[in-house]
Amino acid sequence: AFNYHAPPQQQDPDAPKLSTYAYGRDYHKVLRKRLKPLIAFIHEQYGEVALRAFVDSAPVLEKAWAERAGIGWRGKHTNVIRQGTGSWFFLCELITDLELESDPPPTDHCGTCRRCIDA
């Protein structure tokens, strides 16, 4: 999960509202580039292992995988939420044949909160 904050560009309050991430560079390219150091690190540590990176480019259940990997829990708005960060990040995947341990899935901290629904 990578934060991809792009500062809002819209100054005209009467103009249509666009999602903030749409103002920045194409997040697919940005995140794929950000995965390269991780791929290099894995190859340095473990040698040649099979790796494949995805940024919204494969039919995978990334939200479910993020939960099972311990990244966060699914909020009422259906996005994954990380405690202390919220849901402002993009998921990308690095699929490998390397045996890795995952963190335990976090507890759902939403309770009766509806901030993401009411926003």
CSV table of C-alpha atoms in Angstrom, one decimal:
chain,number,residue,atom,x,y,z
A,1,ALA,CA,0.0,0.0,0.0
A,2,PHE,CA,1.4,3.4,-1.0
A,3,ASN,CA,0.2,6.8,-0.2
A,4,TYR,CA,-0.2,8.8,-3.4
A,5,HIS,CA,-1.1,12.3,-2.4
A,6,ALA,CA,-1.5,14.7,-5.2
A,7,PRO,CA,-2.3,18.3,-4.2
A,8,PRO,CA,-5.7,19.5,-5.4
A,9,GLN,CA,-5.5,21.8,-8.4
A,10,GLN,CA,-9.1,23.0,-8.8
A,11,GLN,CA,-9.5,26.7,-7.7
A,12,ASP,CA,-12.9,27.4,-9.1
A,13,PRO,CA,-15.6,26.5,-6.5
A,14,ASP,CA,-18.2,26.1,-9.2
A,15,ALA,CA,-16.2,23.7,-11.4
A,16,PRO,CA,-16.9,20.0,-11.2
A,17,LYS,CA,-15.1,18.2,-8.4
A,18,LEU,CA,-12.5,15.7,-9.4
A,19,SER,CA,-10.8,13.1,-7.1
A,20,THR,CA,-7.6,14.5,-5.8
A,21,TYR,CA,-5.5,11.6,-7.2
A,22,ALA,CA,-6.6,12.5,-10.7
A,23,TYR,CA,-4.5,15.7,-10.6
A,24,GLY,CA,-1.2,14.0,-10.3
A,25,ARG,CA,0.8,11.7,-12.6
A,26,ASP,CA,-0.7,8.4,-13.5
A,27,TYR,CA,-0.6,6.4,-10.3
A,28,HIS,CA,-0.1,3.2,-12.2
A,29,LYS,CA,3.3,4.4,-13.4
A,30,VAL,CA,4.2,6.1,-10.1
A,31,LEU,CA,3.5,3.0,-8.0
A,32,ARG,CA,5.1,0.6,-10.5
A,33,LYS,CA,8.3,2.7,-10.2
A,34,ARG,CA,8.0,2.7,-6.4
A,35,LEU,CA,7.9,-1.1,-6.5
A,36,LYS,CA,11.2,-1.4,-8.3
A,37,PRO,CA,13.4,-0.8,-5.1
A,38,LEU,CA,11.4,-3.5,-3.3
A,39,ILE,CA,11.9,-5.9,-6.2
A,40,ALA,CA,15.7,-5.2,-6.2
A,41,PHE,CA,15.9,-5.7,-2.4
A,42,ILE,CA,14.1,-9.1,-2.7
A,43,HIS,CA,16.5,-10.2,-5.4
A,44,GLU,CA,19.5,-9.0,-3.4
A,45,GLN,CA,18.3,-10.9,-0.3
A,46,TYR,CA,16.9,-14.1,-1.9
A,47,GLY,CA,18.5,-14.4,-5.3
A,48,GLU,CA,16.4,-14.9,-8.4
A,49,VAL,CA,12.8,-15.6,-7.4
A,50,ALA,CA,9.8,-15.3,-9.5
A,51,LEU,CA,8.2,-11.8,-9.1
A,52,ARG,CA,5.4,-10.0,-10.9
A,53,ALA,CA,4.1,-6.5,-10.0
A,54,PHE,CA,0.5,-5.4,-10.5
A,55,VAL,CA,-1.0,-1.9,-10.1
A,56,ASP,CA,-4.7,-2.3,-11.0
A,57,SER,CA,-3.6,-4.4,-13.9
A,58,ALA,CA,-4.6,-7.9,-12.9
A,59,PRO,CA,-7.9,-9.6,-11.9
A,60,VAL,CA,-6.9,-10.1,-8.2
A,61,LEU,CA,-8.9,-9.6,-5.0
A,62,GLU,CA,-6.5,-6.9,-3.8
A,63,LYS,CA,-8.8,-5.6,-0.9
A,64,ALA,CA,-9.2,-9.1,0.5
A,65,TRP,CA,-5.5,-9.8,0.1
A,66,ALA,CA,-4.7,-6.6,1.8
A,67,GLU,CA,-6.9,-7.6,4.8
A,68,ARG,CA,-5.3,-11.0,5.0
A,69,ALA,CA,-1.8,-9.6,4.8
A,70,GLY,CA,-2.5,-7.4,7.8
A,71,ILE,CA,-2.4,-4.0,5.9
A,72,GLY,CA,-5.8,-3.0,7.2
A,73,TRP,CA,-9.5,-3.8,7.5
A,74,ARG,CA,-12.4,-3.1,5.2
A,75,GLY,CA,-14.4,0.0,6.1
A,76,LYS,CA,-18.0,0.6,5.6
A,77,HIS,CA,-17.2,2.4,2.3
A,78,THR,CA,-15.6,-0.9,1.2
A,79,ASN,CA,-12.0,0.5,1.0
A,80,VAL,CA,-9.2,-0.9,3.1
A,81,ILE,CA,-8.4,1.3,6.2
A,82,ARG,CA,-5.1,1.5,8.0
A,83,GLN,CA,-5.1,2.7,11.5
A,84,GLY,CA,-3.4,6.1,11.7
A,85,THR,CA,-3.5,6.5,7.9
A,86,GLY,CA,-7.1,6.0,6.9
A,87,SER,CA,-7.9,4.9,3.3
A,88,TRP,CA,-5.9,7.4,1.3
A,89,PHE,CA,-3.6,5.0,-0.4
A,90,PHE,CA,-3.4,2.7,-3.4
A,91,LEU,CA,-2.9,-1.0,-3.3
A,92,CYS,CA,-0.5,-2.7,-5.6
A,93,GLU,CA,0.6,-6.3,-5.6
A,94,LEU,CA,3.9,-8.1,-5.9
A,95,ILE,CA,3.3,-11.7,-6.5
A,96,THR,CA,6.1,-14.1,-5.9
A,97,ASP,CA,6.9,-17.8,-5.3
A,98,LEU,CA,8.9,-16.8,-2.2
A,99,GLU,CA,7.5,-18.1,1.1
A,100,LEU,CA,6.6,-15.1,3.2
A,101,GLU,CA,4.8,-14.7,6.6
A,102,SER,CA,2.0,-12.2,6.8
A,103,ASP,CA,1.1,-9.9,9.7
A,104,PRO,CA,-2.1,-10.9,11.5
A,105,PRO,CA,-5.2,-9.3,10.1
A,106,PRO,CA,-6.0,-6.1,12.1
A,107,THR,CA,-9.2,-5.7,14.1
A,108,ASP,CA,-12.1,-3.9,12.5
A,109,HIS,CA,-12.0,-0.5,14.3
A,110,CYS,CA,-15.1,1.0,12.7
A,111,GLY,CA,-17.7,0.1,15.3
A,112,THR,CA,-20.5,2.6,15.0
A,113,CYS,CA,-18.3,5.2,13.1
A,114,ARG,CA,-19.9,6.4,9.8
A,115,ARG,CA,-17.4,9.2,8.9
A,116,CYS,CA,-16.5,7.6,5.5
A,117,ILE,CA,-20.2,7.1,4.7
A,118,ASP,CA,-21.3,10.6,5.7
A,119,ALA,CA,-18.4,12.4,4.0
